[in-house]
Short mmCIF file of C-alpha atoms in Angstrom, two decimals:
data_model
loop_
_atom_site.label_atom_id
_atom_site.label_comp_id
_atom_site.label_asym_id
_atom_site.label_seq_id
_atom_site.Cartn_x
_atom_site.Cartn_y
_atom_site.Cartn_z
CA UNK A 1 -0.66 58.11 80.31
CA UNK A 2 -2.53 55.30 78.15
CA UNK A 3 -4.20 56.54 75.15
CA UNK A 4 -8.04 55.83 74.69
CA UNK A 5 -8.68 52.92 72.32
CA UNK A 6 -10.81 53.20 69.34
CA UNK A 7 -14.61 51.18 69.62
CA UNK A 8 -14.84 48.48 67.44
CA UNK A 9 -16.96 48.62 64.29
CA UNK A 10 -20.30 46.95 64.30
CA UNK A 11 -19.83 43.07 62.52
CA UNK A 12 -21.64 43.04 59.09
CA UNK A 13 -22.82 39.98 57.22
CA UNK A 14 -19.76 38.89 54.88
CA UNK A 15 -20.49 39.77 51.71
CA UNK A 16 -18.83 36.80 50.17
CA UNK A 17 -21.12 34.82 51.81
CA UNK A 18 -23.97 36.93 50.51
CA UNK A 19 -22.77 36.17 47.22
CA UNK A 20 -22.49 32.29 48.15
CA UNK A 21 -26.22 32.37 48.70
CA UNK A 22 -27.32 34.01 45.89
CA UNK A 23 -25.31 31.58 43.43
CA UNK A 24 -27.01 28.88 45.30
CA UNK A 25 -30.30 30.12 44.91
CA UNK A 26 -29.72 31.01 41.40
CA UNK A 27 -28.52 27.52 40.43
CA UNK A 28 -31.62 26.05 41.95
CA UNK A 29 -33.73 28.60 40.46
CA UNK A 30 -32.28 28.29 37.00
CA UNK A 31 -33.57 24.34 36.52
CA UNK A 32 -36.65 24.64 38.31
CA UNK A 33 -37.60 27.16 36.11
CA UNK A 34 -36.66 25.30 32.85
CA UNK A 35 -38.22 22.35 34.48
CA UNK A 36 -41.30 23.97 35.71
CA UNK A 37 -43.72 23.51 32.47
CA UNK A 38 -42.50 20.08 31.40
CA UNK A 39 -43.63 19.34 35.58
CA UNK A 40 -46.81 21.53 34.90
CA UNK A 41 -47.77 19.15 31.82
CA UNK A 42 -46.20 15.82 33.38
CA UNK A 43 -48.40 16.73 36.62
CA UNK A 44 -51.92 17.37 34.70
CA UNK A 45 -51.60 14.40 31.78
CA UNK A 46 -49.66 11.73 33.89
CA UNK A 47 -49.83 12.19 37.95
CA UNK A 48 -53.45 13.34 38.10
CA UNK A 49 -55.00 11.32 35.86
CA UNK A 50 -53.44 8.14 37.64
CA UNK A 51 -54.48 9.31 41.30
CA UNK A 52 -57.76 9.36 39.43
CA UNK A 53 -57.95 5.94 37.76
CA UNK A 54 -56.44 4.64 41.59
CA UNK A 55 -59.49 6.30 43.63
CA UNK A 56 -61.56 4.68 41.21
CA UNK A 57 -60.03 1.78 41.60
CA UNK A 58 -61.18 1.62 45.14
CA UNK A 59 -65.09 2.01 44.47
CA UNK A 60 -66.90 -1.38 43.12
CA UNK A 61 -69.22 -1.60 40.44
CA UNK A 62 -69.11 2.12 39.94
CA UNK A 63 -70.78 3.41 36.43
CA UNK A 64 -70.67 7.16 34.29
CA UNK A 65 -72.45 9.76 36.33
CA UNK A 66 -72.28 7.57 40.10
CA UNK A 67 -70.85 9.11 43.32
CA UNK A 68 -67.20 8.14 43.60
CA UNK A 69 -67.05 6.85 47.69
CA UNK A 70 -63.99 4.68 47.87
CA UNK A 71 -65.11 1.41 49.90
CA UNK A 72 -61.84 -1.11 49.50
CA UNK A 73 -59.99 -3.17 47.21
CA UNK A 74 -62.08 -5.90 46.32
CA UNK A 75 -61.66 -4.61 42.38
CA UNK A 76 -58.00 -5.86 42.90
CA UNK A 77 -59.31 -9.01 44.63
CA UNK A 78 -61.45 -9.62 41.45
CA UNK A 79 -58.02 -9.23 39.91
CA UNK A 80 -56.65 -12.53 40.92
CA UNK A 81 -60.04 -14.53 39.45
CA UNK A 82 -58.22 -17.70 37.46
CA UNK A 83 -60.30 -15.92 34.24
CA UNK A 84 -58.80 -12.79 34.52
CA UNK A 85 -55.37 -14.47 35.66
CA UNK A 86 -55.72 -15.75 32.11
CA UNK A 87 -55.80 -12.96 30.04
CA UNK A 88 -53.11 -11.69 31.95
CA UNK A 89 -50.86 -14.31 31.15
CA UNK A 90 -52.15 -14.35 27.68
CA UNK A 91 -50.72 -10.71 27.33
CA UNK A 92 -47.42 -11.18 29.08
CA UNK A 93 -47.29 -14.67 26.60
CA UNK A 94 -47.75 -12.32 23.29
CA UNK A 95 -45.44 -9.60 24.88
CA UNK A 96 -42.72 -12.38 25.98
CA UNK A 97 -42.67 -14.12 22.77
CA UNK A 98 -42.72 -11.06 20.68
CA UNK A 99 -39.93 -9.64 22.51
CA UNK A 100 -37.73 -13.15 22.17
CA UNK A 101 -39.09 -13.17 18.16
CA UNK A 102 -37.68 -9.77 18.00
CA UNK A 103 -34.74 -10.22 19.90
CA UNK A 104 -34.21 -13.49 17.38
CA UNK A 105 -34.13 -11.57 14.47
CA UNK A 106 -33.42 -8.05 15.04
CA UNK A 107 -30.04 -9.02 16.12
CA UNK A 108 -28.34 -10.52 12.87
CA UNK A 109 -29.89 -7.07 11.17
CA UNK A 110 -28.72 -4.74 13.20
CA UNK A 111 -25.04 -6.86 13.73
CA UNK A 112 -24.80 -6.83 9.51
CA UNK A 113 -25.92 -2.91 8.99
CA UNK A 114 -23.87 -1.59 12.10
CA UNK A 115 -20.61 -3.65 11.71
CA UNK A 116 -20.32 -5.57 7.93
CA UNK A 117 -22.39 -3.07 5.60
CA UNK A 118 -20.83 -0.42 3.88
CA UNK A 119 -20.84 2.47 5.90
CA UNK A 120 -22.09 4.89 3.28
CA UNK A 121 -25.20 2.74 3.29
CA UNK A 122 -25.42 2.42 6.69
CA UNK A 123 -27.74 5.47 7.37
CA UNK A 124 -30.20 4.70 4.47
CA UNK A 125 -30.78 1.06 5.69
CA UNK A 126 -31.40 1.84 9.11
CA UNK A 127 -34.03 4.31 7.72
CA UNK A 128 -35.34 1.79 4.94
CA UNK A 129 -35.68 -0.50 8.45
CA UNK A 130 -37.33 2.06 10.14
CA UNK A 131 -39.83 3.38 7.26
CA UNK A 132 -42.71 1.00 8.51
CA UNK A 133 -43.06 2.83 11.44
CA UNK A 134 -44.42 6.12 9.31
CA UNK A 135 -47.69 4.33 8.46
CA UNK A 136 -50.57 3.85 11.25
CA UNK A 137 -50.56 0.20 12.92
CA UNK A 138 -53.86 -0.34 11.80
CA UNK A 139 -52.86 -0.20 8.26
CA UNK A 140 -49.90 -2.47 9.12
CA UNK A 141 -52.48 -4.84 10.96
CA UNK A 142 -54.75 -5.15 8.13
CA UNK A 143 -51.92 -5.90 5.64
CA UNK A 144 -51.05 -8.61 7.48
CA UNK A 145 -54.84 -9.83 7.30
CA UNK A 146 -54.62 -9.75 3.74
CA UNK A 147 -51.74 -12.02 3.83
CA UNK A 148 -52.32 -14.09 6.22
CA UNK A 149 -56.02 -14.91 5.54
CA UNK A 150 -56.97 -18.55 4.10
CA UNK A 151 -57.44 -16.89 0.65
CA UNK A 152 -54.46 -14.36 1.15
CA UNK A 153 -51.22 -14.05 -0.35
CA UNK A 154 -49.44 -16.86 1.60
CA UNK A 155 -51.77 -19.32 1.25
CA UNK A 156 -51.70 -18.29 -2.71
CA UNK A 157 -47.55 -19.00 -2.47
CA UNK A 158 -48.05 -22.03 -0.73
CA UNK A 159 -50.94 -23.46 -3.67
CA UNK A 160 -49.07 -22.85 -6.09
CA UNK A 161 -45.36 -24.71 -4.74
CA UNK A 162 -48.49 -27.78 -3.90
CA UNK A 163 -48.77 -27.40 -0.30
CA UNK A 164 -51.58 -27.57 1.98
CA UNK A 165 -53.08 -23.91 3.45
CA UNK A 166 -51.98 -22.97 6.37
CA UNK A 167 -54.37 -21.69 9.16
CA UNK A 168 -53.18 -19.04 10.43
CA UNK A 169 -55.50 -16.14 10.72
CA UNK A 170 -57.53 -15.65 14.26
CA UNK A 171 -54.27 -17.98 15.88
CA UNK A 172 -51.77 -17.21 18.49
CA UNK A 173 -49.13 -17.55 15.52
CA UNK A 174 -50.90 -14.55 13.81
CA UNK A 175 -50.86 -12.21 16.52
CA UNK A 176 -46.89 -13.25 17.41
CA UNK A 177 -46.36 -12.31 13.84
CA UNK A 178 -47.81 -8.85 13.71
CA UNK A 179 -46.88 -7.91 16.86
CA UNK A 180 -43.23 -8.63 15.89
CA UNK A 181 -42.81 -6.57 12.27
CA UNK A 182 -44.66 -3.44 14.59
CA UNK A 183 -41.66 -3.72 16.93
CA UNK A 184 -38.71 -4.95 15.32
CA UNK A 185 -37.83 -1.65 14.40
CA UNK A 186 -37.27 -0.50 17.94
CA UNK A 187 -34.60 -3.17 18.65
CA UNK A 188 -33.25 -2.72 15.53
CA UNK A 189 -32.73 0.75 16.19
CA UNK A 190 -31.31 0.12 19.63
CA UNK A 191 -29.04 -2.71 19.24
CA UNK A 192 -27.85 -0.80 16.11
CA UNK A 193 -26.47 2.21 18.38
CA UNK A 194 -24.97 -0.38 20.98
CA UNK A 195 -23.65 -2.36 18.62
CA UNK A 196 -21.60 0.61 16.26
CA UNK A 197 -19.92 1.35 19.86
CA UNK A 198 -18.22 -1.71 19.79
CA UNK A 199 -14.61 -2.04 20.21
CA UNK A 200 -13.37 -3.97 17.41
CA UNK A 201 -9.94 -4.40 18.63
CA UNK A 202 -11.74 -6.73 20.79
CA UNK A 203 -13.10 -8.94 17.82
CA UNK A 204 -9.41 -8.42 16.18
CA UNK A 205 -7.59 -9.62 19.55
CA UNK A 206 -10.02 -12.83 19.99
CA UNK A 207 -9.26 -13.78 16.24
CA UNK A 208 -5.59 -13.22 16.91
CA UNK A 209 -5.53 -15.43 19.75
CA UNK A 210 -7.41 -18.62 17.72
CA UNK A 211 -11.00 -18.20 18.69
CA UNK A 212 -13.93 -19.05 16.38
CA UNK A 213 -15.99 -16.95 14.92
CA UNK A 214 -18.75 -18.06 17.44
CA UNK A 215 -16.71 -17.70 20.48
CA UNK A 216 -15.60 -14.46 19.51
CA UNK A 217 -19.53 -13.92 18.94
CA UNK A 218 -20.81 -15.37 22.63
CA UNK A 219 -17.81 -13.98 24.63
CA UNK A 220 -16.94 -10.65 23.21
CA UNK A 221 -19.72 -9.31 20.90
CA UNK A 222 -22.57 -10.59 23.47
CA UNK A 223 -21.02 -9.19 26.31
CA UNK A 224 -20.29 -5.93 24.67
CA UNK A 225 -23.50 -5.44 23.64
CA UNK A 226 -25.57 -6.55 26.75
CA UNK A 227 -27.25 -3.28 27.70
CA UNK A 228 -28.70 -2.45 24.36
CA UNK A 229 -30.02 -5.93 24.24
CA UNK A 230 -31.66 -5.21 27.66
CA UNK A 231 -33.00 -1.83 26.52
CA UNK A 232 -34.33 -3.35 23.41
CA UNK A 233 -35.64 -6.24 24.93
CA UNK A 234 -37.66 -4.24 27.65
CA UNK A 235 -38.76 -1.50 25.55
CA UNK A 236 -40.89 -4.66 23.15
CA UNK A 237 -41.46 -6.36 26.10
CA UNK A 238 -43.41 -2.72 27.39
CA UNK A 239 -44.95 -1.73 24.12
CA UNK A 240 -46.71 -5.58 23.12
CA UNK A 241 -47.78 -5.89 26.91
CA UNK A 242 -49.94 -3.04 26.33
CA UNK A 243 -50.76 -3.61 22.38
CA UNK A 244 -54.28 -3.45 21.66
CA UNK A 245 -54.82 -3.48 17.62
CA UNK A 246 -52.72 -6.38 16.75
CA UNK A 247 -54.50 -9.37 18.78
CA UNK A 248 -57.71 -7.42 18.30
CA UNK A 249 -57.66 -7.82 14.36
CA UNK A 250 -55.09 -10.61 14.09
CA UNK A 251 -56.31 -12.87 16.84
CA UNK A 252 -59.60 -12.90 16.76
CA UNK A 253 -62.20 -13.36 19.56
CA UNK A 254 -59.95 -16.06 21.32
CA UNK A 255 -57.30 -13.74 22.01
CA UNK A 256 -58.46 -11.38 24.64
CA UNK A 257 -55.72 -9.40 26.46
CA UNK A 258 -55.37 -7.44 29.02
CA UNK A 259 -55.94 -3.99 26.63
CA UNK A 260 -58.80 -5.09 25.56
CA UNK A 261 -59.86 -6.11 29.13
CA UNK A 262 -59.42 -2.94 29.65
CA UNK A 263 -61.73 -1.08 27.09
CA UNK A 264 -64.48 -3.24 27.89
CA UNK A 265 -64.75 -2.27 31.22
CA UNK A 266 -64.47 1.50 30.00
CA UNK A 267 -66.17 1.72 26.67
CA UNK A 268 -67.74 -1.92 26.46
CA UNK A 269 -70.53 -3.27 27.16
CA UNK A 270 -69.97 -3.88 30.97
CA UNK A 271 -69.48 -0.81 32.31
CA UNK A 272 -67.79 -1.43 35.31
CA UNK A 273 -64.63 1.37 35.58
CA UNK A 274 -63.72 0.60 38.90
CA UNK A 275 -62.29 -2.83 37.64
CA UNK A 276 -61.22 -1.33 34.99
CA UNK A 277 -59.04 0.94 36.93
CA UNK A 278 -58.04 -1.53 39.32
CA UNK A 279 -56.70 -3.34 36.43
CA UNK A 280 -55.49 -0.73 34.79
CA UNK A 281 -53.04 0.04 37.83
CA UNK A 282 -51.93 -3.58 38.00
CA UNK A 283 -51.03 -3.02 34.63
CA UNK A 284 -49.23 0.49 35.02
CA UNK A 285 -47.30 -1.26 38.62
CA UNK A 286 -46.13 -4.08 36.02
CA UNK A 287 -44.91 -1.37 33.36
CA UNK A 288 -43.34 0.74 35.96
CA UNK A 289 -41.27 -2.37 37.19
CA UNK A 290 -40.02 -2.52 33.95
CA UNK A 291 -39.25 0.99 32.92
CA UNK A 292 -36.90 0.80 36.62
CA UNK A 293 -35.47 -2.20 34.81
CA UNK A 294 -34.42 -0.68 31.54
CA UNK A 295 -32.87 2.42 33.27
CA UNK A 296 -31.23 -0.08 35.71
CA UNK A 297 -29.86 -1.79 32.79
CA UNK A 298 -30.40 -0.42 29.13
CA UNK A 299 -27.58 2.64 30.38
CA UNK A 300 -25.60 1.87 27.24
CA UNK A 301 -22.81 1.02 29.04
CA UNK A 302 -20.58 -1.57 27.58
CA UNK A 303 -19.99 -4.65 30.29
CA UNK A 304 -16.42 -4.81 31.10
#
């Protein structure tokens, strides 16, 4: 005689699977809660204004109070007019020249502070080099006007030596000098951070193998510090590309840049917000490409 089997209990979801789902949800909720305020702030001050600028860039000859009715890409085509391309090229020229000057001047300084100066003085030396950033950029530009003007400090010293005076102010050299002075601390601090992590055993091994100091510099030091060079150069280029104060005060009327052209479209006599917005979007695109390069090549990992 067979005994009746007990009915099997109904299947319930596994408690472990519930626990795993709750853990996954909590892992997602935690970062979202932390990033939510910053993301909202970024949306309000960056994303939405950029979208507004993009919408205005599609309206030709719009002025304050006009109805926003996007009707084409005429403003973007105007950006590529010859006169506007010259202004953009001048901005790129100033930014490139400033980057090269900052790299040539900043690398020896960062190298000396990181590798040759007494260790107890390094932080103080670095602080002294960053100290000019504590003052206003406008004040620094007026200081250079005092130095470079025809009756300024530079020509006074040159006159004492007996040399003819230099016409520097309101010319390209004055702009490059002022911009290089403004952005030199940025590249020095980045290069210092890169050179401080340099593997000195490689320098010693290079010397033991008979390499000259110049060969060691080009084949060991420079490859090891390439990420810092890339990061510092791109940071200076991005910052100087949108500089408004130094070209305006030190370069005079002949140093029209993209930043000044955008200012004229919004706050000047022309009042063409559509073209100013289109030019702004082109600049934003260029800076975004530079930032992408900075994130790719300026990660701080020494090259092998």
